Short mmCIF file of C-alpha atoms in Angstrom, two decimals:
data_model
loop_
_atom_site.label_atom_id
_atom_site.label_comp_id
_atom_site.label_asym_id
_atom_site.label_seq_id
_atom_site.Cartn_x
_atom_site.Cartn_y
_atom_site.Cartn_z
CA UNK L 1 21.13 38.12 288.84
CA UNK L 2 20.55 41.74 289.84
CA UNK L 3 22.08 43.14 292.92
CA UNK L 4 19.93 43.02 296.18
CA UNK L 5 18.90 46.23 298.21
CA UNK L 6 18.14 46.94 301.61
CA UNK L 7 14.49 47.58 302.09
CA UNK L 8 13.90 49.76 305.97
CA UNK L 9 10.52 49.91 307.06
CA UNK L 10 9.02 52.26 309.35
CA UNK L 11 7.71 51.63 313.40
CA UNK L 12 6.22 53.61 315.04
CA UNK L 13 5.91 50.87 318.06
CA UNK L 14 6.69 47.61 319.11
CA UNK L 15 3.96 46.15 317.43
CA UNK L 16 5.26 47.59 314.07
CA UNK L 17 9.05 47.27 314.43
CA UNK L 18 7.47 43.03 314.85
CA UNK L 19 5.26 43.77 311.68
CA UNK L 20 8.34 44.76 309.69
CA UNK L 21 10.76 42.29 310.51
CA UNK L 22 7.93 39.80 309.91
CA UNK L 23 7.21 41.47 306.26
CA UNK L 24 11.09 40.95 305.78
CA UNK L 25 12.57 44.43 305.69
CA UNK L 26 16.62 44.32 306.63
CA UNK L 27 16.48 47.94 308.53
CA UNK L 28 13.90 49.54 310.67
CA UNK L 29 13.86 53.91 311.89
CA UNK L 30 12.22 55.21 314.67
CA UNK L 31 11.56 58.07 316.78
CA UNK L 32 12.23 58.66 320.43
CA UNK L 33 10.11 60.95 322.15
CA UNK L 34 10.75 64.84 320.45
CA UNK L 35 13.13 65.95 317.94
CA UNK L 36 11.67 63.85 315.50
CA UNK L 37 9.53 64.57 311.96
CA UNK L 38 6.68 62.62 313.30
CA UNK L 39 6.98 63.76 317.48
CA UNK L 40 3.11 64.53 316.84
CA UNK L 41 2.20 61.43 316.55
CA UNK L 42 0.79 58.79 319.51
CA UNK L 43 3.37 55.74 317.93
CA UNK L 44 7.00 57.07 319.25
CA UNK L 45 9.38 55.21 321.45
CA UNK L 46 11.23 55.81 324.66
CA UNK L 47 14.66 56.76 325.50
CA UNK L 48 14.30 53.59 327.80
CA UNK L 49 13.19 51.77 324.64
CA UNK L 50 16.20 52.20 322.77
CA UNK L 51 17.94 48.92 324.30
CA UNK L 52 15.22 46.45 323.71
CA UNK L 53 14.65 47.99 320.00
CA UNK L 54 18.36 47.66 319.12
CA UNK L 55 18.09 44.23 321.22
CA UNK L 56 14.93 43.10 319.10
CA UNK L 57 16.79 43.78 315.78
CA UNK L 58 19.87 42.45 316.35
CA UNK L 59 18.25 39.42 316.82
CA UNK L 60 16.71 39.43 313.88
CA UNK L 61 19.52 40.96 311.57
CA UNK L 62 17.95 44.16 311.28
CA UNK L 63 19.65 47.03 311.17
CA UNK L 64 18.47 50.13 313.54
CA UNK L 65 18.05 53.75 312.61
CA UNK L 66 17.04 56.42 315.09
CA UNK L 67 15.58 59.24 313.40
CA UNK L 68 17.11 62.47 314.81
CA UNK L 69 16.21 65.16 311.96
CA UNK L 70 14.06 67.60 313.46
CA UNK L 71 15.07 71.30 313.45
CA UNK L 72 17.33 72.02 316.39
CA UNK L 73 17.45 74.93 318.71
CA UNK L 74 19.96 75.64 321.98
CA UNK L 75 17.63 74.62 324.27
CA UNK L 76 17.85 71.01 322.52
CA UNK L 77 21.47 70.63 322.47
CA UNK L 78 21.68 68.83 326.15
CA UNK L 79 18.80 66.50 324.69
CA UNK L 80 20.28 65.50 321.74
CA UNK L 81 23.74 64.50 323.18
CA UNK L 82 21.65 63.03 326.03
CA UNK L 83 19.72 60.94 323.26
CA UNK L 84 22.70 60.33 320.61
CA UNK L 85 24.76 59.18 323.84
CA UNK L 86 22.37 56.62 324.81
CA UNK L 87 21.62 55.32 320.60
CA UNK L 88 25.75 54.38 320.95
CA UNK L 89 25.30 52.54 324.59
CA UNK L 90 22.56 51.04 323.05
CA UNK L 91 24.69 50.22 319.62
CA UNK L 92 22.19 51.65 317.32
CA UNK L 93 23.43 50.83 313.49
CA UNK L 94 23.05 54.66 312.42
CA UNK L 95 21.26 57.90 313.15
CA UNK L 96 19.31 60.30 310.33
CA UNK L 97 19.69 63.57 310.80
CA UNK L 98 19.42 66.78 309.12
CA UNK L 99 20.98 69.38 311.54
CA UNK L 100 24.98 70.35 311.78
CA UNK L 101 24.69 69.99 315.38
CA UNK L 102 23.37 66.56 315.19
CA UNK L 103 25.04 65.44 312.66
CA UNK L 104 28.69 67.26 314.17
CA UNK L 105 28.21 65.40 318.03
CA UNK L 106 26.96 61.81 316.05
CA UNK L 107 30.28 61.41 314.45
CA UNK L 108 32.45 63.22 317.53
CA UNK L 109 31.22 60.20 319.43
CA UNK L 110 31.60 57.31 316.69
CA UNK L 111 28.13 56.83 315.94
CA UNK L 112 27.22 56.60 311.78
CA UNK L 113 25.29 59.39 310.31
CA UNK L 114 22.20 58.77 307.55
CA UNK L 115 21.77 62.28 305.95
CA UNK L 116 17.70 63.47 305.94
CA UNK L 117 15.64 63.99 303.16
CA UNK L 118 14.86 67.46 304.79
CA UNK L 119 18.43 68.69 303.95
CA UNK L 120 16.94 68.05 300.18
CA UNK L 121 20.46 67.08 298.63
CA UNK L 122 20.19 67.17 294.90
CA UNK L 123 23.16 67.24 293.63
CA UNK L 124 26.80 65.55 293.33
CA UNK L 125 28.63 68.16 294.65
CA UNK L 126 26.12 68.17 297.99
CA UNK L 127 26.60 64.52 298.13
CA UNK L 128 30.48 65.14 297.99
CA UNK L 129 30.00 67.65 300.95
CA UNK L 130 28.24 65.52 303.33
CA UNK L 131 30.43 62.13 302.27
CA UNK L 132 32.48 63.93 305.56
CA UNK L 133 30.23 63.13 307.78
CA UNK L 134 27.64 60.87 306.27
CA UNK L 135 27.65 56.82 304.50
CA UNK L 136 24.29 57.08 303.52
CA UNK L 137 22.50 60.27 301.87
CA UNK L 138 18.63 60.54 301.66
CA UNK L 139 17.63 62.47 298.49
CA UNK L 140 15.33 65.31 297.71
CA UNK L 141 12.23 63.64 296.94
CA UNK L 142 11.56 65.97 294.11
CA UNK L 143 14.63 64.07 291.66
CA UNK L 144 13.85 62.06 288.49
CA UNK L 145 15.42 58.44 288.32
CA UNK L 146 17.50 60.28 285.74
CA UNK L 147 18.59 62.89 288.07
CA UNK L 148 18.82 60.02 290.48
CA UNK L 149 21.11 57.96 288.29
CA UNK L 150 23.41 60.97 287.49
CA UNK L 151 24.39 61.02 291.17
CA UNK L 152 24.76 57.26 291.69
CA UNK L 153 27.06 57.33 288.58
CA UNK L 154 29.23 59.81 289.67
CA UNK L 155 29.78 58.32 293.19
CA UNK L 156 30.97 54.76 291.09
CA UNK L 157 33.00 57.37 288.71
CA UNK L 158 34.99 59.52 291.61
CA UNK L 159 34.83 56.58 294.08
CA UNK L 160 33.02 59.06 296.51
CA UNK L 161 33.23 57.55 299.96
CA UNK L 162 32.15 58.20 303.34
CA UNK L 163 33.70 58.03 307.07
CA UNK L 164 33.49 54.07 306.95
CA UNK L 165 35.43 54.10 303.78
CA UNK L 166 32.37 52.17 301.77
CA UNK L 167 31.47 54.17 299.00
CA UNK L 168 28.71 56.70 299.95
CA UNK L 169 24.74 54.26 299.23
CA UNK L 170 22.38 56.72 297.88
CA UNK L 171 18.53 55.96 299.56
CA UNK L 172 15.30 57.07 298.20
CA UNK L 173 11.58 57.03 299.59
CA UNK L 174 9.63 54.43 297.47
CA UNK L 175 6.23 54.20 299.00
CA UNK L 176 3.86 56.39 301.57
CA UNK L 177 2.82 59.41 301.55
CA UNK L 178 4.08 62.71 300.29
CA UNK L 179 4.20 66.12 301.51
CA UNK L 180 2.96 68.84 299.38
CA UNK L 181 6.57 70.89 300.16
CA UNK L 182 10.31 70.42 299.28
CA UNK L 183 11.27 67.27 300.63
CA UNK L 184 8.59 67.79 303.65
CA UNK L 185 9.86 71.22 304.65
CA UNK L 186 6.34 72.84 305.47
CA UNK L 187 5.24 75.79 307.11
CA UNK L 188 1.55 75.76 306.61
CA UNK L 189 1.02 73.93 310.34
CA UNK L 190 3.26 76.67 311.87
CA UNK L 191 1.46 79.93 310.31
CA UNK L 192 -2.07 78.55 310.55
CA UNK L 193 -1.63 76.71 314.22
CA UNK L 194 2.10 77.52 315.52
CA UNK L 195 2.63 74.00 315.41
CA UNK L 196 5.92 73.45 313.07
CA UNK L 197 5.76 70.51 310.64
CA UNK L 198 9.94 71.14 311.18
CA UNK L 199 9.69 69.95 314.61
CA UNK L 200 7.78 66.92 313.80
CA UNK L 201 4.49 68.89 315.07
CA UNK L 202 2.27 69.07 311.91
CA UNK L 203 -1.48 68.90 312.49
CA UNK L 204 -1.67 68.02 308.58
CA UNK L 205 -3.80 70.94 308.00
CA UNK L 206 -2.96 70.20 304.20
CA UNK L 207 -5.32 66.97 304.06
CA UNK L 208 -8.18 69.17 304.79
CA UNK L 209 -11.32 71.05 301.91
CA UNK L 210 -10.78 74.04 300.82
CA UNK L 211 -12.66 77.44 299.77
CA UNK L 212 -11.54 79.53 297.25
CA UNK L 213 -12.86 83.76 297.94
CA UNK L 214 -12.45 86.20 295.33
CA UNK L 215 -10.88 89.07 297.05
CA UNK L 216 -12.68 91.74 294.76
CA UNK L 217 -16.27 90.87 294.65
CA UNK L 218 -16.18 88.61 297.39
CA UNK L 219 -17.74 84.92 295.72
CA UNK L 220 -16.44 81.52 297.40
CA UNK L 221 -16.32 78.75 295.79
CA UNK L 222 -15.17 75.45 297.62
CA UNK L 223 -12.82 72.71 295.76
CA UNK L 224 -14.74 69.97 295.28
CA UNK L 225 -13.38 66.30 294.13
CA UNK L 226 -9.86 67.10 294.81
CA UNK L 227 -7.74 68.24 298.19
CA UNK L 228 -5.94 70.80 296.42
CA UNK L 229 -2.85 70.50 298.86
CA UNK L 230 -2.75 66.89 299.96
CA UNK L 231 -1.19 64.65 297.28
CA UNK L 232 -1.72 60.93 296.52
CA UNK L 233 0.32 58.44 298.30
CA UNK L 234 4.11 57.67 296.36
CA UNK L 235 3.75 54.04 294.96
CA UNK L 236 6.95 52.65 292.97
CA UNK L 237 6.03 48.77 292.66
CA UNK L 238 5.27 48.87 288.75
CA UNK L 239 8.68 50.26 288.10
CA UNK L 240 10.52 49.19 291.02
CA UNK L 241 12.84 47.78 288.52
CA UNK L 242 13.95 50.83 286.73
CA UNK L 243 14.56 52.47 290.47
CA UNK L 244 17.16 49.72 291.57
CA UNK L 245 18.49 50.74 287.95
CA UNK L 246 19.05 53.99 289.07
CA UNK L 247 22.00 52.53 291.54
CA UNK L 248 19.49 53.34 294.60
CA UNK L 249 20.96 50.97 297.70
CA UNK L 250 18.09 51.57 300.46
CA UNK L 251 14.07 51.53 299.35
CA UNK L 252 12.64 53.21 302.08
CA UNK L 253 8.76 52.94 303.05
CA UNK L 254 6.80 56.20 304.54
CA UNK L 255 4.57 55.48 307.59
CA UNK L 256 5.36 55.65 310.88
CA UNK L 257 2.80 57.44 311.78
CA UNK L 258 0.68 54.01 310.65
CA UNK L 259 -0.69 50.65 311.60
CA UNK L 260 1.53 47.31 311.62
CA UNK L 261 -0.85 45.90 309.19
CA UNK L 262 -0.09 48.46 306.63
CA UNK L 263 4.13 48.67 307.34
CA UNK L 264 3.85 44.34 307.14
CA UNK L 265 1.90 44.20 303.97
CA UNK L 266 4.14 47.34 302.51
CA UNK L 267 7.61 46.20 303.31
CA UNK L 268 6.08 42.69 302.19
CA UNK L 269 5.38 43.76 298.96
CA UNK L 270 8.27 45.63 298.27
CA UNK L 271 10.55 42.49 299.93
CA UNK L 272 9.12 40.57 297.15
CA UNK L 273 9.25 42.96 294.31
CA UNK L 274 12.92 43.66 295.25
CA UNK L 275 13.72 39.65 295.52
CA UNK L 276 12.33 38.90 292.01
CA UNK L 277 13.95 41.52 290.53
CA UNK L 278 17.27 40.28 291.81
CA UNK L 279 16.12 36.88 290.81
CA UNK L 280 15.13 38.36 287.36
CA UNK L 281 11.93 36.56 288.05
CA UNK L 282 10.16 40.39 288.11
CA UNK L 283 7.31 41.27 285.77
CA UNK L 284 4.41 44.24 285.54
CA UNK L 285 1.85 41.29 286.31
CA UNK L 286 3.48 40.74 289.61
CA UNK L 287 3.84 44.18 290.01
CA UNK L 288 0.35 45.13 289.93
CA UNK L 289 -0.90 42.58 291.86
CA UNK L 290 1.30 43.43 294.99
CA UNK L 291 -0.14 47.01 294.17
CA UNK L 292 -3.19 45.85 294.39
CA UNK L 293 -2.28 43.65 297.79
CA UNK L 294 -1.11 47.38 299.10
CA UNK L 295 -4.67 48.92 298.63
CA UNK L 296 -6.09 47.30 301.18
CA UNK L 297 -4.15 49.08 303.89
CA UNK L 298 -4.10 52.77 304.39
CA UNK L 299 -3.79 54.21 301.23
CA UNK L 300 -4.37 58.36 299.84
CA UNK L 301 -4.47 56.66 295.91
CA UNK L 302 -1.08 55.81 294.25
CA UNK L 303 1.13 57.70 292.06
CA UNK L 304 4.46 57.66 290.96
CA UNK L 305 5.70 60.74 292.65
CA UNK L 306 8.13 63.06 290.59
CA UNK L 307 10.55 60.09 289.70
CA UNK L 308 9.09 59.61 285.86
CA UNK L 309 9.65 63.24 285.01
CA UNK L 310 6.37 64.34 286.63
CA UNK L 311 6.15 68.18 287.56
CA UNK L 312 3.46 68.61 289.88
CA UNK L 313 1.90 66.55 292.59
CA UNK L 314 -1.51 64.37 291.97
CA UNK L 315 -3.70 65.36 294.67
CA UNK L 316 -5.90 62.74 296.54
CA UNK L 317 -10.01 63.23 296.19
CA UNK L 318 -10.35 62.24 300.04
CA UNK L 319 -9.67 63.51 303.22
CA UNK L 320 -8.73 59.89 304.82
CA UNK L 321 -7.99 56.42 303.32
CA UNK L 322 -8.99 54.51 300.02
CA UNK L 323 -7.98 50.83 301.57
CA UNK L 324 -10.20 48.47 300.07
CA UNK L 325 -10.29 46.55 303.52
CA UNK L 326 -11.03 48.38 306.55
CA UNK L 327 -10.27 46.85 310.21
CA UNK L 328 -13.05 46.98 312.43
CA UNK L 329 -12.17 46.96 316.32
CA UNK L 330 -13.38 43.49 318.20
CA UNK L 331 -12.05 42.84 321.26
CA UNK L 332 -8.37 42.58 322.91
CA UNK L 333 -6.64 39.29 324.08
CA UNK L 334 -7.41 37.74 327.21
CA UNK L 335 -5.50 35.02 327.93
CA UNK L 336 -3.33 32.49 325.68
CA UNK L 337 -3.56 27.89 326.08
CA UNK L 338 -0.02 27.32 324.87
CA UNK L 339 -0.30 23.38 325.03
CA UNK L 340 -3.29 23.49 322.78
CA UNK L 341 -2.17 26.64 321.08
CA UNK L 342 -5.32 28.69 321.52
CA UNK L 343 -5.91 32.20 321.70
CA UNK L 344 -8.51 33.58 323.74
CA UNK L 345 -9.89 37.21 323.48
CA UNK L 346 -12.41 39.44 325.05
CA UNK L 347 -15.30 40.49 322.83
CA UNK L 348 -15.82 44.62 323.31
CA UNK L 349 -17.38 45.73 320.26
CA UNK L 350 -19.86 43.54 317.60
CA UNK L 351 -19.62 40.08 316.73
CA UNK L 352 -17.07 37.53 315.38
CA UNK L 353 -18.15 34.93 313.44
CA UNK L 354 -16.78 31.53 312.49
CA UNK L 355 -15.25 32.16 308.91
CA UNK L 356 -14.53 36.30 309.77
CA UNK L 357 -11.09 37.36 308.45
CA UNK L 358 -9.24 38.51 311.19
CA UNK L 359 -6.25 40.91 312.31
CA UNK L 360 -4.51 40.26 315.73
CA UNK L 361 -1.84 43.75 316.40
CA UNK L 362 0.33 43.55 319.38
CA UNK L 363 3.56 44.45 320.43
CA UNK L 364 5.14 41.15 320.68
CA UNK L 365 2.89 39.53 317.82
CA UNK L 366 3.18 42.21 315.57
CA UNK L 367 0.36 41.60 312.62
CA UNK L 368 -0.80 38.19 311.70
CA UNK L 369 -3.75 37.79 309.95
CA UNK L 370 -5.90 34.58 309.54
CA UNK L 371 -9.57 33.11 308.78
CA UNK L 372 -11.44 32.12 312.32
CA UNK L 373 -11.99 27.97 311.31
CA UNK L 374 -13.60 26.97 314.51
CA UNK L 375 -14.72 29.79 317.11
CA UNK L 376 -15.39 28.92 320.78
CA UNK L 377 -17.17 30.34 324.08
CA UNK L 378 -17.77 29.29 327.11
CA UNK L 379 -20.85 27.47 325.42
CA UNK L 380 -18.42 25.17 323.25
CA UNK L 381 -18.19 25.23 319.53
CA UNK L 382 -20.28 28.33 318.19
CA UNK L 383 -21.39 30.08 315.05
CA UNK L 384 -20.98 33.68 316.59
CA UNK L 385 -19.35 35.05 319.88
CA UNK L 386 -21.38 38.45 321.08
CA UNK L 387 -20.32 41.91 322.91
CA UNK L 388 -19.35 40.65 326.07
CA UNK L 389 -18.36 37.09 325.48
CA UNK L 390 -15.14 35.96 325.64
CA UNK L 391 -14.08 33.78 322.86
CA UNK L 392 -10.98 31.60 321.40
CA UNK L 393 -9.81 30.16 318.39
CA UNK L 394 -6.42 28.30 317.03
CA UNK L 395 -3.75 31.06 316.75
CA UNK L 396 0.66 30.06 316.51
CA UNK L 397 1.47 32.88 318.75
CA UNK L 398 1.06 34.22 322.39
CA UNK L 399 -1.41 36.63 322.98
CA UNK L 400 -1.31 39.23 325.76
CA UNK L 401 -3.86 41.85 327.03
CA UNK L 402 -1.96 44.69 325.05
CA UNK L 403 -2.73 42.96 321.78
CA UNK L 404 -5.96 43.86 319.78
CA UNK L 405 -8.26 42.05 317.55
CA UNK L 406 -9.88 43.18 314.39
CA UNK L 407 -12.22 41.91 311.65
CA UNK L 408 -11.18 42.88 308.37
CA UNK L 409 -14.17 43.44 306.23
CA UNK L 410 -14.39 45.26 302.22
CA UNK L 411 -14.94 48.85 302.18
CA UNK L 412 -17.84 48.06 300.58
CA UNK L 413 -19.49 46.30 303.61
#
């Protein structure tokens, strides 16, 4: 039996951090409000949060990791001891961070440091370096498993430890998306839209078509089939095997920036690969049908990233997603029977039909998906409910007015 490793799954909400403890991941990170690499985005916590997040994982035996790895000016300083002050009254388990400041006031106060990815540590002297401050270091992205390995070695080799007096884990991204620059360090958002990608601003200007213009005689000529600067998602499930090889401790999973159907099935997939593997029960067959599970949540394409030797990125031949199943928005919960456990919903948008796949998202259901068996109105038993009808059906959980319901449908449809 192979060692087991921690799989942490993003969430980017309440409705995520449930969709990852349900998919079984043992550690969850998170932003709160600015200073972190996805600030941008709609799905951030609170600094009020930060109690009933660490509350919600304890609970569950999750660890909690506040992401805190944004670029830092002196304007930020009173924020981030501010924020790092309330992560330790709150007991987070660790934060990630990439600045000295950060990082410096984190361990002045007793709380455990995760070095970034964006400080792109590639080597075992780096790793040495930060074991100061630091018991787990994030990778450059850009290393081979070999490269990988080498560094995991030499920690076993010169018993290279950190603050806690563990031996320093080494973690690694295993599956999401990529950015086109050294371990995410971009400047294309900030010279194009002074928006900096460093302070977790990008507008992701990289995803986009592009035209070529020859500066002499003046011809265009626009890229077609490929986004020349936007590269397929990372997918490690077919060799997930020779990665825990490598002496990686923490699989990490991109996205939380995403929905908690993709972080459940994700971290799912990835809880199971990692189990069998430990079990020795792991093949390629089961890999690629968990990779195939994953494609029907947002995916850019799969590839295996640099981690097999490869030198430069696979780019993605469309602007948005390639999920083979695509969630189309019905209605949002209305009210919940608990004796007969029946959920009841409000219709906004199409129809649902008895026998309809189904996602219900929420922030205290997270993502459950199941097949509508009997479907009923205000009419009784029906076939269909319609825009404007409100309709129920059997569901295990409580339902409030926050939580929304989808019909999951093939691309194709």
């Amino acid at each position: 039996m192979k060692r087991k490793v921690e799989i942490m799954a993003p969430a980017g909400g309440f409705d995520s951090l449930l969709a990852a403890i349900q998919g079984g991941a043992n550690s969850v990170y998170f932003g709160v409000d600015q200073l972190n690499m996805r600030a941008r985005a709609t799905m951030n916590f609170t600094m009020d949060d930060l109690p009933e997040v660490v509350a919600i994982c304890a609970k569950n035996g999750v660890r909690s990791y506040l992401t805190l790895n944004t670029i830092i000016y002196d304007h930020d300083l009173s924020v981030v001891k501010t924020l790092v002050n309330k992560a330790k009254e709150a007991s987070i388990s660790a934060i990630i961070a990439s600045d000295q400041a950060v990082i410096a006031y984190a361990r002045s106060v007793g709380v455990e440091v995760h070095i970034s990815t964006q400080l792109n540590v590639s080597n075992i002297e780096t790793v040495k370096f930060y074991s100061i401050f630091a018991d787990t270091i994030v990778l450059a992205r850009e290393l081979s498993l070999t490269q990988v390995k080498k560094i995991t070695d030499a920690i076993q080799h010169e018993q290279i430890k950190g603050p806690s007096g563990r031996l320093v884990e080494i973690e690694i991204f295993v599956h999401g998306a990529l950015c086109m620059a050294v371990s995410g360090k971009c400047y294309l958002s900030l010279h194009s839209h002074n928006a900096s990608a460093n302070r977790g601003a990008c507008v992701q200007n990289c995803r986009r078509t592009y035209t070529v213009i020859d500066n002499e005689e003046g011809h265009e000529m626009r890229i077609e089939n490929e986004y020349i600067m936007s590269s397929k998602d990372l997918c490690t499930i077919d060799f997930l095997d020779e990665v825990i090889d490598a002496g990686v401790a923490v699989l990490k999973i991109e996205g939380r920036g995403k929905g908690p159907d993709y972080v459940k099935t994700v971290t799912r997939c990835y809880r199971a690969a990692a189990d069998a593997i430990s079990e020795d029960t792991y093949t390629i067959e089961k890999a690629l049908l968990w990779k195939e599970e994953m494609e029907n949540v947002f995916n850019r394409g799969f590839w295996s990233g640099y981690y097999l030797g490869q030198k430069l990125g696979e780019w993605t031949d469309t602007s948005g997603s390639k999920a083979k199943v695509k969630k189309v928005y019905i209605g949002r919960g209305n009210n919940y029977f608990k004796k007969i456990g029946v959920a009841e919903f409000l219709v906004e948008t199409h129809t649902l039909k008895k026998g309809d796949k189904v996602l219900v998202t929420g922030p205290t259901t997270g993502a459950i998906e199941l097949t509508v068996e009997e479907l009923h109105t205000a009419h009784g038993p029906v076939e269909e409910a319609k825009k404007g009808e409100k309709c129920a059906f059997k569901f295990d959980l409580p339902v409030r007015k926050s939580d929304k319901l989808y019909k999951l449908v093939s691309e194709s449809e």
